[in-house]
PDB file of C-alpha atoms (C1' of nucleotides) in Angstrom:
ATOM      1  CA  UNK E   1      51.385 -51.044 -51.575  1.00  0.00           C
ATOM      2  CA  UNK E   2      54.296 -49.630 -49.564  1.00  0.00           C
ATOM      3  CA  UNK E   3      57.459 -51.516 -48.848  1.00  0.00           C
ATOM      4  CA  UNK E   4      56.512 -52.285 -45.240  1.00  0.00           C
ATOM      5  CA  UNK E   5      53.331 -54.077 -46.261  1.00  0.00           C
ATOM      6  CA  UNK E   6      55.110 -55.897 -49.081  1.00  0.00           C
ATOM      7  CA  UNK E   7      57.795 -56.911 -46.603  1.00  0.00           C
ATOM      8  CA  UNK E   8      55.202 -58.407 -44.281  1.00  0.00           C
ATOM      9  CA  UNK E   9      53.492 -60.302 -47.058  1.00  0.00           C
ATOM     10  CA  UNK E  10      56.709 -61.648 -48.503  1.00  0.00           C
ATOM     11  CA  UNK E  11      58.256 -62.347 -45.120  1.00  0.00           C
ATOM     12  CA  UNK E  12      61.379 -60.384 -45.929  1.00  0.00           C
ATOM     13  CA  UNK E  13      62.918 -57.314 -44.260  1.00  0.00           C
ATOM     14  CA  UNK E  14      62.478 -54.027 -46.167  1.00  0.00           C
ATOM     15  CA  UNK E  15      66.246 -53.649 -46.341  1.00  0.00           C
ATOM     16  CA  UNK E  16      66.533 -56.916 -48.186  1.00  0.00           C
ATOM     17  CA  UNK E  17      63.797 -55.938 -50.611  1.00  0.00           C
ATOM     18  CA  UNK E  18      65.566 -52.692 -51.450  1.00  0.00           C
ATOM     19  CA  UNK E  19      68.714 -54.695 -51.964  1.00  0.00           C
ATOM     20  CA  UNK E  20      66.910 -57.053 -54.327  1.00  0.00           C
ATOM     21  CA  UNK E  21      65.807 -54.039 -56.311  1.00  0.00           C
ATOM     22  CA  UNK E  22      69.347 -52.679 -56.399  1.00  0.00           C
ATOM     23  CA  UNK E  23      70.586 -55.900 -57.982  1.00  0.00           C
ATOM     24  CA  UNK E  24      67.707 -55.975 -60.419  1.00  0.00           C
ATOM     25  CA  UNK E  25      65.523 -58.781 -59.081  1.00  0.00           C
ATOM     26  CA  UNK E  26      62.368 -56.720 -58.599  1.00  0.00           C
ATOM     27  CA  UNK E  27      61.464 -53.335 -60.031  1.00  0.00           C
ATOM     28  CA  UNK E  28      58.369 -51.869 -58.385  1.00  0.00           C
ATOM     29  CA  UNK E  29      56.866 -48.678 -59.718  1.00  0.00           C
ATOM     30  CA  UNK E  30      57.007 -45.460 -57.747  1.00  0.00           C
ATOM     31  CA  UNK E  31      54.209 -43.400 -56.265  1.00  0.00           C
ATOM     32  CA  UNK E  32      54.112 -39.623 -56.703  1.00  0.00           C
ATOM     33  CA  UNK E  33      55.814 -39.108 -53.363  1.00  0.00           C
ATOM     34  CA  UNK E  34      58.752 -41.255 -54.415  1.00  0.00           C
ATOM     35  CA  UNK E  35      57.711 -44.256 -52.330  1.00  0.00           C
ATOM     36  CA  UNK E  36      58.048 -47.691 -53.890  1.00  0.00           C
ATOM     37  CA  UNK E  37      54.682 -49.090 -54.909  1.00  0.00           C
ATOM     38  CA  UNK E  38      54.433 -52.875 -54.956  1.00  0.00           C
ATOM     39  CA  UNK E  39      51.832 -54.704 -57.024  1.00  0.00           C
ATOM     40  CA  UNK E  40      50.571 -58.175 -56.162  1.00  0.00           C
ATOM     41  CA  UNK E  41      52.794 -59.489 -58.892  1.00  0.00           C
ATOM     42  CA  UNK E  42      55.815 -57.858 -57.285  1.00  0.00           C
ATOM     43  CA  UNK E  43      54.938 -59.419 -53.959  1.00  0.00           C
ATOM     44  CA  UNK E  44      54.566 -62.752 -55.681  1.00  0.00           C
ATOM     45  CA  UNK E  45      58.071 -62.374 -57.037  1.00  0.00           C
ATOM     46  CA  UNK E  46      59.360 -61.454 -53.599  1.00  0.00           C
ATOM     47  CA  UNK E  47      57.776 -64.521 -52.071  1.00  0.00           C
ATOM     48  CA  UNK E  48      59.311 -66.620 -54.789  1.00  0.00           C
ATOM     49  CA  UNK E  49      62.682 -65.164 -53.841  1.00  0.00           C
ATOM     50  CA  UNK E  50      62.099 -65.657 -50.143  1.00  0.00           C
ATOM     51  CA  UNK E  51      61.275 -69.295 -50.634  1.00  0.00           C
ATOM     52  CA  UNK E  52      64.057 -70.146 -53.055  1.00  0.00           C
ATOM     53  CA  UNK E  53      66.634 -68.334 -50.922  1.00  0.00           C
ATOM     54  CA  UNK E  54      65.459 -70.179 -47.828  1.00  0.00           C
ATOM     55  CA  UNK E  55      65.917 -73.422 -49.737  1.00  0.00           C
ATOM     56  CA  UNK E  56      69.565 -72.578 -50.198  1.00  0.00           C
ATOM     57  CA  UNK E  57      69.675 -71.238 -53.740  1.00  0.00           C
ATOM     58  CA  UNK E  58      72.194 -68.451 -54.266  1.00  0.00           C
ATOM     59  CA  UNK E  59      71.080 -65.078 -55.582  1.00  0.00           C
ATOM     60  CA  UNK E  60      72.322 -65.949 -59.046  1.00  0.00           C
ATOM     61  CA  UNK E  61      70.418 -69.211 -59.002  1.00  0.00           C
ATOM     62  CA  UNK E  62      67.328 -67.323 -57.901  1.00  0.00           C
ATOM     63  CA  UNK E  63      67.806 -64.981 -60.800  1.00  0.00           C
ATOM     64  CA  UNK E  64      67.912 -67.980 -63.082  1.00  0.00           C
ATOM     65  CA  UNK E  65      64.869 -69.562 -61.472  1.00  0.00           C
ATOM     66  CA  UNK E  66      62.967 -66.293 -61.809  1.00  0.00           C
ATOM     67  CA  UNK E  67      63.761 -66.123 -65.500  1.00  0.00           C
ATOM     68  CA  UNK E  68      62.485 -69.670 -65.867  1.00  0.00           C
ATOM     69  CA  UNK E  69      59.452 -68.620 -63.869  1.00  0.00           C
ATOM     70  CA  UNK E  70      58.861 -65.747 -66.286  1.00  0.00           C
ATOM     71  CA  UNK E  71      59.457 -67.903 -69.332  1.00  0.00           C
ATOM     72  CA  UNK E  72      56.182 -69.530 -70.262  1.00  0.00           C
ATOM     73  CA  UNK E  73      58.028 -71.909 -72.585  1.00  0.00           C
ATOM     74  CA  UNK E  74      60.651 -73.116 -70.132  1.00  0.00           C
ATOM     75  CA  UNK E  75      61.467 -76.781 -70.046  1.00  0.00           C
ATOM     76  CA  UNK E  76      60.748 -78.324 -66.667  1.00  0.00           C
ATOM     77  CA  UNK E  77      63.930 -80.356 -67.162  1.00  0.00           C
ATOM     78  CA  UNK E  78      66.018 -77.237 -66.550  1.00  0.00           C
ATOM     79  CA  UNK E  79      64.336 -76.582 -63.256  1.00  0.00           C
ATOM     80  CA  UNK E  80      64.538 -80.185 -62.172  1.00  0.00           C
ATOM     81  CA  UNK E  81      68.252 -80.273 -62.952  1.00  0.00           C
ATOM     82  CA  UNK E  82      68.852 -77.216 -60.797  1.00  0.00           C
ATOM     83  CA  UNK E  83      66.914 -78.662 -57.898  1.00  0.00           C
ATOM     84  CA  UNK E  84      68.732 -81.983 -58.088  1.00  0.00           C
ATOM     85  CA  UNK E  85      72.121 -80.308 -58.362  1.00  0.00           C
ATOM     86  CA  UNK E  86      71.266 -78.317 -55.257  1.00  0.00           C
ATOM     87  CA  UNK E  87      70.296 -81.447 -53.367  1.00  0.00           C
ATOM     88  CA  UNK E  88      73.671 -82.914 -54.307  1.00  0.00           C
ATOM     89  CA  UNK E  89      75.446 -79.828 -53.078  1.00  0.00           C
ATOM     90  CA  UNK E  90      73.640 -79.966 -49.776  1.00  0.00           C
ATOM     91  CA  UNK E  91      74.461 -83.648 -49.441  1.00  0.00           C
ATOM     92  CA  UNK E  92      78.127 -82.907 -49.965  1.00  0.00           C
ATOM     93  CA  UNK E  93      78.012 -80.146 -47.399  1.00  0.00           C
ATOM     94  CA  UNK E  94      76.316 -82.416 -44.885  1.00  0.00           C
ATOM     95  CA  UNK E  95      78.943 -85.108 -45.413  1.00  0.00           C
ATOM     96  CA  UNK E  96      81.689 -82.565 -44.931  1.00  0.00           C
ATOM     97  CA  UNK E  97      80.191 -81.286 -41.715  1.00  0.00           C
ATOM     98  CA  UNK E  98      79.678 -84.846 -40.544  1.00  0.00           C
ATOM     99  CA  UNK E  99      83.332 -85.717 -40.897  1.00  0.00           C
ATOM    100  CA  UNK E 100      84.281 -82.427 -39.310  1.00  0.00           C
ATOM    101  CA  UNK E 101      82.022 -83.227 -36.440  1.00  0.00           C
ATOM    102  CA  UNK E 102      83.523 -86.683 -35.984  1.00  0.00           C
ATOM    103  CA  UNK E 103      87.036 -85.316 -35.890  1.00  0.00           C
ATOM    104  CA  UNK E 104      86.118 -82.557 -33.519  1.00  0.00           C
ATOM    105  CA  UNK E 105      84.143 -84.856 -31.248  1.00  0.00           C
ATOM    106  CA  UNK E 106      87.123 -87.126 -30.601  1.00  0.00           C
ATOM    107  CA  UNK E 107      89.105 -84.298 -29.068  1.00  0.00           C
ATOM    108  CA  UNK E 108      87.150 -83.778 -25.844  1.00  0.00           C
ATOM    109  CA  UNK E 109      87.021 -87.496 -25.182  1.00  0.00           C
ATOM    110  CA  UNK E 110      90.685 -87.592 -24.184  1.00  0.00           C
ATOM    111  CA  UNK E 111      90.534 -84.414 -22.181  1.00  0.00           C
ATOM    112  CA  UNK E 112      89.999 -84.649 -18.453  1.00  0.00           C
ATOM    113  CA  UNK E 113      88.471 -81.192 -18.582  1.00  0.00           C
ATOM    114  CA  UNK E 114      89.382 -79.896 -15.166  1.00  0.00           C
ATOM    115  CA  UNK E 115      91.573 -77.095 -13.914  1.00  0.00           C
ATOM    116  CA  UNK E 116      94.838 -78.750 -14.877  1.00  0.00           C
ATOM    117  CA  UNK E 117      96.840 -77.022 -17.574  1.00  0.00           C
ATOM    118  CA  UNK E 118      97.687 -80.015 -19.731  1.00  0.00           C
ATOM    119  CA  UNK E 119      95.079 -80.392 -22.442  1.00  0.00           C
ATOM    120  CA  UNK E 120      95.065 -82.993 -25.189  1.00  0.00           C
ATOM    121  CA  UNK E 121      92.839 -80.797 -27.356  1.00  0.00           C
ATOM    122  CA  UNK E 122      95.350 -77.999 -27.478  1.00  0.00           C
ATOM    123  CA  UNK E 123      98.091 -80.533 -28.076  1.00  0.00           C
ATOM    124  CA  UNK E 124      96.185 -81.942 -30.987  1.00  0.00           C
ATOM    125  CA  UNK E 125      95.521 -78.557 -32.512  1.00  0.00           C
ATOM    126  CA  UNK E 126      99.190 -77.761 -32.130  1.00  0.00           C
ATOM    127  CA  UNK E 127     100.028 -80.962 -33.963  1.00  0.00           C
ATOM    128  CA  UNK E 128     101.884 -82.432 -31.020  1.00  0.00           C
ATOM    129  CA  UNK E 129     100.078 -85.692 -31.502  1.00  0.00           C
ATOM    130  CA  UNK E 130      99.805 -87.680 -34.715  1.00  0.00           C
ATOM    131  CA  UNK E 131      97.028 -86.005 -36.636  1.00  0.00           C
ATOM    132  CA  UNK E 132      96.106 -84.782 -40.102  1.00  0.00           C
TER     133      UNK E 132
ATOM    134  CA  UNK Z   1     112.282 -68.466 -43.459  1.00  0.00           C
ATOM    135  CA  UNK Z   2     110.382 -66.539 -46.132  1.00  0.00           C
ATOM    136  CA  UNK Z   3     106.618 -66.461 -46.370  1.00  0.00           C
ATOM    137  CA  UNK Z   4     106.481 -68.905 -49.273  1.00  0.00           C
ATOM    138  CA  UNK Z   5     108.266 -71.612 -47.315  1.00  0.00           C
ATOM    139  CA  UNK Z   6     106.216 -70.919 -44.204  1.00  0.00           C
ATOM    140  CA  UNK Z   7     103.095 -71.133 -46.338  1.00  0.00           C
ATOM    141  CA  UNK Z   8     104.083 -74.560 -47.594  1.00  0.00           C
ATOM    142  CA  UNK Z   9     104.873 -75.843 -44.128  1.00  0.00           C
ATOM    143  CA  UNK Z  10     101.658 -74.491 -42.624  1.00  0.00           C
ATOM    144  CA  UNK Z  11      99.540 -75.468 -45.596  1.00  0.00           C
ATOM    145  CA  UNK Z  12      98.133 -71.972 -45.960  1.00  0.00           C
ATOM    146  CA  UNK Z  13      98.300 -69.487 -48.856  1.00  0.00           C
ATOM    147  CA  UNK Z  14     100.723 -66.568 -48.354  1.00  0.00           C
ATOM    148  CA  UNK Z  15      97.830 -64.144 -48.732  1.00  0.00           C
ATOM    149  CA  UNK Z  16      96.071 -65.710 -45.798  1.00  0.00           C
ATOM    150  CA  UNK Z  17      99.216 -65.566 -43.688  1.00  0.00           C
ATOM    151  CA  UNK Z  18      99.619 -61.857 -44.370  1.00  0.00           C
ATOM    152  CA  UNK Z  19      95.997 -61.418 -43.461  1.00  0.00           C
ATOM    153  CA  UNK Z  20      96.536 -63.250 -40.172  1.00  0.00           C
ATOM    154  CA  UNK Z  21      99.370 -60.862 -39.445  1.00  0.00           C
ATOM    155  CA  UNK Z  22      97.180 -57.868 -40.268  1.00  0.00           C
ATOM    156  CA  UNK Z  23      94.631 -58.961 -37.681  1.00  0.00           C
ATOM    157  CA  UNK Z  24      97.306 -59.692 -35.126  1.00  0.00           C
ATOM    158  CA  UNK Z  25      97.402 -63.484 -35.009  1.00  0.00           C
ATOM    159  CA  UNK Z  26     101.065 -63.888 -35.950  1.00  0.00           C
ATOM    160  CA  UNK Z  27     103.855 -61.329 -35.869  1.00  0.00           C
ATOM    161  CA  UNK Z  28     106.967 -62.575 -37.629  1.00  0.00           C
ATOM    162  CA  UNK Z  29     110.151 -60.539 -37.499  1.00  0.00           C
ATOM    163  CA  UNK Z  30     111.523 -58.842 -40.577  1.00  0.00           C
ATOM    164  CA  UNK Z  31     114.757 -59.444 -42.429  1.00  0.00           C
ATOM    165  CA  UNK Z  32     117.006 -56.532 -43.479  1.00  0.00           C
ATOM    166  CA  UNK Z  33     115.419 -56.460 -46.918  1.00  0.00           C
ATOM    167  CA  UNK Z  34     111.930 -56.042 -45.435  1.00  0.00           C
ATOM    168  CA  UNK Z  35     110.873 -59.637 -46.049  1.00  0.00           C
ATOM    169  CA  UNK Z  36     108.904 -61.383 -43.339  1.00  0.00           C
ATOM    170  CA  UNK Z  37     111.071 -63.895 -41.494  1.00  0.00           C
ATOM    171  CA  UNK Z  38     109.204 -66.819 -39.936  1.00  0.00           C
ATOM    172  CA  UNK Z  39     110.656 -68.798 -37.048  1.00  0.00           C
ATOM    173  CA  UNK Z  40     109.704 -72.398 -36.349  1.00  0.00           C
ATOM    174  CA  UNK Z  41     107.527 -71.094 -33.566  1.00  0.00           C
ATOM    175  CA  UNK Z  42     105.687 -68.844 -35.996  1.00  0.00           C
ATOM    176  CA  UNK Z  43     105.112 -71.758 -38.322  1.00  0.00           C
ATOM    177  CA  UNK Z  44     103.841 -73.786 -35.403  1.00  0.00           C
ATOM    178  CA  UNK Z  45     101.330 -71.048 -34.685  1.00  0.00           C
ATOM    179  CA  UNK Z  46     100.282 -70.954 -38.314  1.00  0.00           C
ATOM    180  CA  UNK Z  47      99.724 -74.685 -38.337  1.00  0.00           C
ATOM    181  CA  UNK Z  48      97.675 -74.367 -35.182  1.00  0.00           C
ATOM    182  CA  UNK Z  49      95.555 -71.789 -36.971  1.00  0.00           C
ATOM    183  CA  UNK Z  50      95.257 -73.887 -40.098  1.00  0.00           C
ATOM    184  CA  UNK Z  51      94.030 -76.842 -38.122  1.00  0.00           C
ATOM    185  CA  UNK Z  52      91.602 -75.011 -35.888  1.00  0.00           C
ATOM    186  CA  UNK Z  53      90.180 -73.060 -38.827  1.00  0.00           C
ATOM    187  CA  UNK Z  54      89.722 -76.247 -40.793  1.00  0.00           C
ATOM    188  CA  UNK Z  55      87.834 -77.675 -37.814  1.00  0.00           C
ATOM    189  CA  UNK Z  56      85.363 -74.861 -38.128  1.00  0.00           C
ATOM    190  CA  UNK Z  57      86.475 -72.465 -35.421  1.00  0.00           C
ATOM    191  CA  UNK Z  58      86.000 -68.812 -36.301  1.00  0.00           C
ATOM    192  CA  UNK Z  59      88.930 -66.425 -36.306  1.00  0.00           C
ATOM    193  CA  UNK Z  60      87.897 -65.074 -32.926  1.00  0.00           C
ATOM    194  CA  UNK Z  61      87.681 -68.551 -31.484  1.00  0.00           C
ATOM    195  CA  UNK Z  62      91.104 -69.287 -32.917  1.00  0.00           C
ATOM    196  CA  UNK Z  63      92.382 -66.173 -31.220  1.00  0.00           C
ATOM    197  CA  UNK Z  64      90.974 -67.461 -27.972  1.00  0.00           C
ATOM    198  CA  UNK Z  65      92.405 -70.937 -28.507  1.00  0.00           C
ATOM    199  CA  UNK Z  66      95.788 -69.427 -29.269  1.00  0.00           C
ATOM    200  CA  UNK Z  67      95.726 -67.460 -26.052  1.00  0.00           C
ATOM    201  CA  UNK Z  68      94.912 -70.658 -24.190  1.00  0.00           C
ATOM    202  CA  UNK Z  69      97.719 -72.310 -26.099  1.00  0.00           C
ATOM    203  CA  UNK Z  70     100.103 -69.589 -24.960  1.00  0.00           C
ATOM    204  CA  UNK Z  71      98.841 -69.688 -21.394  1.00  0.00           C
ATOM    205  CA  UNK Z  72     100.801 -72.334 -19.555  1.00  0.00           C
ATOM    206  CA  UNK Z  73      98.311 -72.155 -16.675  1.00  0.00           C
ATOM    207  CA  UNK Z  74      95.156 -72.553 -18.707  1.00  0.00           C
ATOM    208  CA  UNK Z  75      92.446 -74.852 -17.441  1.00  0.00           C
ATOM    209  CA  UNK Z  76      91.732 -77.691 -19.841  1.00  0.00           C
ATOM    210  CA  UNK Z  77      88.051 -77.249 -18.922  1.00  0.00           C
ATOM    211  CA  UNK Z  78      87.960 -74.031 -20.942  1.00  0.00           C
ATOM    212  CA  UNK Z  79      89.255 -75.732 -24.028  1.00  0.00           C
ATOM    213  CA  UNK Z  80      86.979 -78.715 -23.631  1.00  0.00           C
ATOM    214  CA  UNK Z  81      83.961 -76.440 -23.280  1.00  0.00           C
ATOM    215  CA  UNK Z  82      84.822 -74.666 -26.521  1.00  0.00           C
ATOM    216  CA  UNK Z  83      85.260 -77.913 -28.386  1.00  0.00           C
ATOM    217  CA  UNK Z  84      81.960 -79.306 -27.118  1.00  0.00           C
ATOM    218  CA  UNK Z  85      80.114 -76.102 -27.891  1.00  0.00           C
ATOM    219  CA  UNK Z  86      81.498 -76.281 -31.418  1.00  0.00           C
ATOM    220  CA  UNK Z  87      80.327 -79.860 -31.825  1.00  0.00           C
ATOM    221  CA  UNK Z  88      76.855 -78.753 -30.780  1.00  0.00           C
ATOM    222  CA  UNK Z  89      76.912 -75.944 -33.296  1.00  0.00           C
ATOM    223  CA  UNK Z  90      77.901 -78.303 -36.064  1.00  0.00           C
ATOM    224  CA  UNK Z  91      75.164 -80.707 -35.050  1.00  0.00           C
ATOM    225  CA  UNK Z  92      72.612 -77.945 -35.293  1.00  0.00           C
ATOM    226  CA  UNK Z  93      73.909 -76.936 -38.688  1.00  0.00           C
ATOM    227  CA  UNK Z  94      73.735 -80.522 -39.915  1.00  0.00           C
ATOM    228  CA  UNK Z  95      70.158 -80.861 -38.721  1.00  0.00           C
ATOM    229  CA  UNK Z  96      69.220 -77.646 -40.475  1.00  0.00           C
ATOM    230  CA  UNK Z  97      70.770 -78.755 -43.734  1.00  0.00           C
ATOM    231  CA  UNK Z  98      69.107 -82.124 -43.381  1.00  0.00           C
ATOM    232  CA  UNK Z  99      65.637 -80.639 -43.189  1.00  0.00           C
ATOM    233  CA  UNK Z 100      66.478 -78.284 -46.014  1.00  0.00           C
ATOM    234  CA  UNK Z 101      67.578 -81.234 -48.065  1.00  0.00           C
ATOM    235  CA  UNK Z 102      64.398 -83.162 -47.332  1.00  0.00           C
ATOM    236  CA  UNK Z 103      62.218 -80.268 -48.391  1.00  0.00           C
ATOM    237  CA  UNK Z 104      64.216 -79.634 -51.500  1.00  0.00           C
ATOM    238  CA  UNK Z 105      64.345 -83.294 -52.451  1.00  0.00           C
ATOM    239  CA  UNK Z 106      60.552 -83.607 -52.555  1.00  0.00           C
ATOM    240  CA  UNK Z 107      60.303 -81.017 -55.311  1.00  0.00           C
ATOM    241  CA  UNK Z 108      61.844 -82.948 -58.201  1.00  0.00           C
ATOM    242  CA  UNK Z 109      59.820 -86.036 -57.364  1.00  0.00           C
ATOM    243  CA  UNK Z 110      56.639 -84.515 -58.752  1.00  0.00           C
ATOM    244  CA  UNK Z 111      58.291 -83.012 -61.789  1.00  0.00           C
ATOM    245  CA  UNK Z 112      58.202 -84.968 -65.022  1.00  0.00           C
ATOM    246  CA  UNK Z 113      61.405 -83.207 -66.039  1.00  0.00           C
ATOM    247  CA  UNK Z 114      60.989 -83.103 -69.764  1.00  0.00           C
ATOM    248  CA  UNK Z 115      60.586 -80.323 -72.295  1.00  0.00           C
ATOM    249  CA  UNK Z 116      57.084 -79.361 -71.226  1.00  0.00           C
ATOM    250  CA  UNK Z 117      56.642 -75.922 -69.708  1.00  0.00           C
ATOM    251  CA  UNK Z 118      54.538 -76.844 -66.698  1.00  0.00           C
ATOM    252  CA  UNK Z 119      56.780 -77.462 -63.739  1.00  0.00           C
ATOM    253  CA  UNK Z 120      55.657 -78.333 -60.215  1.00  0.00           C
ATOM    254  CA  UNK Z 121      58.932 -77.083 -58.769  1.00  0.00           C
ATOM    255  CA  UNK Z 122      58.401 -73.572 -60.086  1.00  0.00           C
ATOM    256  CA  UNK Z 123      54.802 -73.739 -58.925  1.00  0.00           C
ATOM    257  CA  UNK Z 124      55.907 -74.681 -55.471  1.00  0.00           C
ATOM    258  CA  UNK Z 125      58.500 -71.932 -55.286  1.00  0.00           C
ATOM    259  CA  UNK Z 126      55.865 -69.509 -56.449  1.00  0.00           C
ATOM    260  CA  UNK Z 127      53.602 -70.707 -53.650  1.00  0.00           C
ATOM    261  CA  UNK Z 128      50.923 -71.928 -56.040  1.00  0.00           C
ATOM    262  CA  UNK Z 129      50.683 -75.160 -54.128  1.00  0.00           C
ATOM    263  CA  UNK Z 130      50.198 -75.562 -50.412  1.00  0.00           C
ATOM    264  CA  UNK Z 131      53.651 -75.128 -48.932  1.00  0.00           C
ATOM    265  CA  UNK Z 132      55.460 -73.468 -46.050  1.00  0.00           C
TER     266      UNK Z 132
ATOM    267  C1'  DA H   1     122.510 -57.310 -68.246  1.00  0.00           C
ATOM    268  C1'  DT H   2     118.478 -59.425 -68.093  1.00  0.00           C
ATOM    269  C1'  DA H   3     114.874 -62.575 -67.087  1.00  0.00           C
ATOM    270  C1'  DG H   4     112.243 -64.938 -63.752  1.00  0.00           C
ATOM    271  C1'  DG H   5     110.326 -65.606 -59.518  1.00  0.00           C
ATOM    272  C1'  DG H   6     109.312 -64.123 -54.930  1.00  0.00           C
ATOM    273  C1'  DC H   7     108.587 -60.510 -51.960  1.00  0.00           C
ATOM    274  C1'  DT H   8     106.377 -55.877 -50.518  1.00  0.00           C
ATOM    275  C1'  DT H   9     102.206 -52.633 -50.007  1.00  0.00           C
ATOM    276  C1'  DC H  10      97.677 -51.074 -50.966  1.00  0.00           C
ATOM    277  C1'  DC H  11      93.094 -51.171 -52.889  1.00  0.00           C
ATOM    278  C1'  DA H  12      89.052 -53.478 -54.339  1.00  0.00           C
ATOM    279  C1'  DG H  13      85.931 -57.276 -54.638  1.00  0.00           C
ATOM    280  C1'  DT H  14      83.540 -61.422 -52.972  1.00  0.00           C
ATOM    281  C1'  DC H  15      78.284 -62.777 -50.833  1.00  0.00           C
ATOM    282  C1'  DG H  16      74.032 -61.296 -49.061  1.00  0.00           C
ATOM    283  C1'  DC H  17      72.686 -58.608 -46.575  1.00  0.00           C
ATOM    284  C1'  DT H  18      72.414 -55.241 -42.234  1.00  0.00           C
ATOM    285  C1'  DG H  19      73.025 -50.950 -39.496  1.00  0.00           C
ATOM    286  C1'  DG H  20      72.944 -46.215 -39.163  1.00  0.00           C
ATOM    287  C1'  DA H  21      72.664 -41.286 -40.417  1.00  0.00           C
ATOM    288  C1'  DA H  22      70.249 -37.481 -42.511  1.00  0.00           C
ATOM    289  C1'  DG H  23      66.241 -36.065 -44.266  1.00  0.00           C
ATOM    290  C1'  DG H  24      61.344 -36.156 -46.704  1.00  0.00           C
ATOM    291  C1'  DT H  25      56.169 -37.722 -46.098  1.00  0.00           C
ATOM    292  C1'  DC H  26      52.002 -38.924 -44.048  1.00  0.00           C
ATOM    293  C1'  DA H  27      48.117 -39.789 -40.702  1.00  0.00           C
ATOM    294  C1'  DA H  28      46.392 -39.000 -36.137  1.00  0.00           C
ATOM    295  C1'  DG H  29      45.754 -36.307 -31.958  1.00  0.00           C
ATOM    296  C1'  DG H  30      45.566 -31.945 -29.320  1.00  0.00           C
TER     297       DG H  30
ATOM    298  C1'  DC N   1      47.416 -25.618 -37.423  1.00  0.00           C
ATOM    299  C1'  DC N   2      51.115 -27.883 -35.148  1.00  0.00           C
ATOM    300  C1'  DT N   3      53.414 -31.613 -33.415  1.00  0.00           C
ATOM    301  C1'  DT N   4      54.571 -36.288 -32.841  1.00  0.00           C
ATOM    302  C1'  DG N   5      55.902 -40.549 -34.430  1.00  0.00           C
ATOM    303  C1'  DA N   6      55.892 -44.046 -37.808  1.00  0.00           C
ATOM    304  C1'  DC N   7      57.164 -44.780 -42.219  1.00  0.00           C
ATOM    305  C1'  DC N   8      59.642 -43.801 -46.319  1.00  0.00           C
ATOM    306  C1'  DT N   9      63.895 -42.141 -49.089  1.00  0.00           C
ATOM    307  C1'  DT N  10      69.107 -42.180 -50.200  1.00  0.00           C
ATOM    308  C1'  DC N  11      73.806 -43.095 -49.275  1.00  0.00           C
ATOM    309  C1'  DC N  12      77.708 -45.039 -46.925  1.00  0.00           C
ATOM    310  C1'  DA N  13      79.939 -48.448 -44.119  1.00  0.00           C
ATOM    311  C1'  DG N  14      80.667 -52.939 -42.194  1.00  0.00           C
ATOM    312  C1'  DC N  15      80.255 -57.994 -41.410  1.00  0.00           C
ATOM    313  C1'  DG N  16      83.821 -62.764 -42.148  1.00  0.00           C
ATOM    314  C1'  DA N  17      87.635 -64.457 -44.012  1.00  0.00           C
ATOM    315  C1'  DC N  18      89.800 -64.080 -47.303  1.00  0.00           C
ATOM    316  C1'  DT N  19      91.233 -63.396 -52.581  1.00  0.00           C
ATOM    317  C1'  DG N  20      92.753 -60.973 -56.855  1.00  0.00           C
ATOM    318  C1'  DG N  21      95.365 -57.652 -58.970  1.00  0.00           C
ATOM    319  C1'  DA N  22      98.462 -53.677 -59.739  1.00  0.00           C
ATOM    320  C1'  DA N  23     102.838 -51.394 -59.067  1.00  0.00           C
ATOM    321  C1'  DG N  24     107.168 -51.890 -57.651  1.00  0.00           C
ATOM    322  C1'  DC N  25     111.391 -53.783 -54.989  1.00  0.00           C
ATOM    323  C1'  DC N  26     114.755 -57.800 -54.285  1.00  0.00           C
ATOM    324  C1'  DC N  27     117.397 -61.823 -55.298  1.00  0.00           C
ATOM    325  C1'  DT N  28     119.386 -65.468 -58.033  1.00  0.00           C
ATOM    326  C1'  DA N  29     120.864 -67.589 -62.250  1.00  0.00           C
ATOM    327  C1'  DT N  30     122.431 -67.320 -66.794  1.00  0.00           C
TER     328       DT N  30
END
DNA sequence: ATAGGGCTTCCAGTCGCTGGAAGGTCAAGG
DNA sequence: CCTTGACCTTCCAGCGACTGGAAGCCCTAT
């Protein structure tokens, strides 16, 4: 199967698939004309990548997950630990964004927001008010 | 004032400050020995950048904010609109992460997480269960 | 005189793609 | 048989916002 078809089935752009090959995540065989030839197994791998990437795993984590996927004797504990660690990471990121949001949201509240030049937001950014 | 001192006062690494100069955000004068020489005004600008960056504005937005900061006749409406738009962006990002988190958090719940090789998380990533 | 720290420039790398150029291949239509 | 257009190939460059490192100058203290 050509890269375009594989791309459709894996829901990934061809460019990305070629990139994944470049960094050693998938290694399709080649047809006589030099075109990449994807097997169902390759596509399976690509879908695995698509899904784990979309869940926020980095490329290196995906590499690790794939090796666990290939390893018939893996311990499910390893995988579970990775998933839980990732959930923790996302939680931390959410909390960070939340506090960012709260800080940022206070700024416009003191700003009359009309054509006048004095602007409490700018003042705050410039540190002309008490602020972190 | 040398870059090291400016860096301390602005709470930014020297490398970052040089980078900001390279992209035209701050242009300190130079001492006779070729060292960058930061005025209080420069440091003020750097702090402005530090704060707006840490609030999640991109470099280009910071550039815009700085030009509003320099413009004594700016309309506060412009600034307010940027701040509100940014809050919306952050809200969207939080929501996205939240749904990501929810999806990801369901995976470990079905995984016994011991030394056995069968792992529902891997199965899910591989698409061997019904999943998006 | 020398040792150290800070400063300078420039180049390369990060992460995960994405865009574009230049050219080969293939299937369908005239 | 020829052309058109879609698809494929490779390679190189760029995104954002820095960060690390090398090579070398400058300044101060001992």
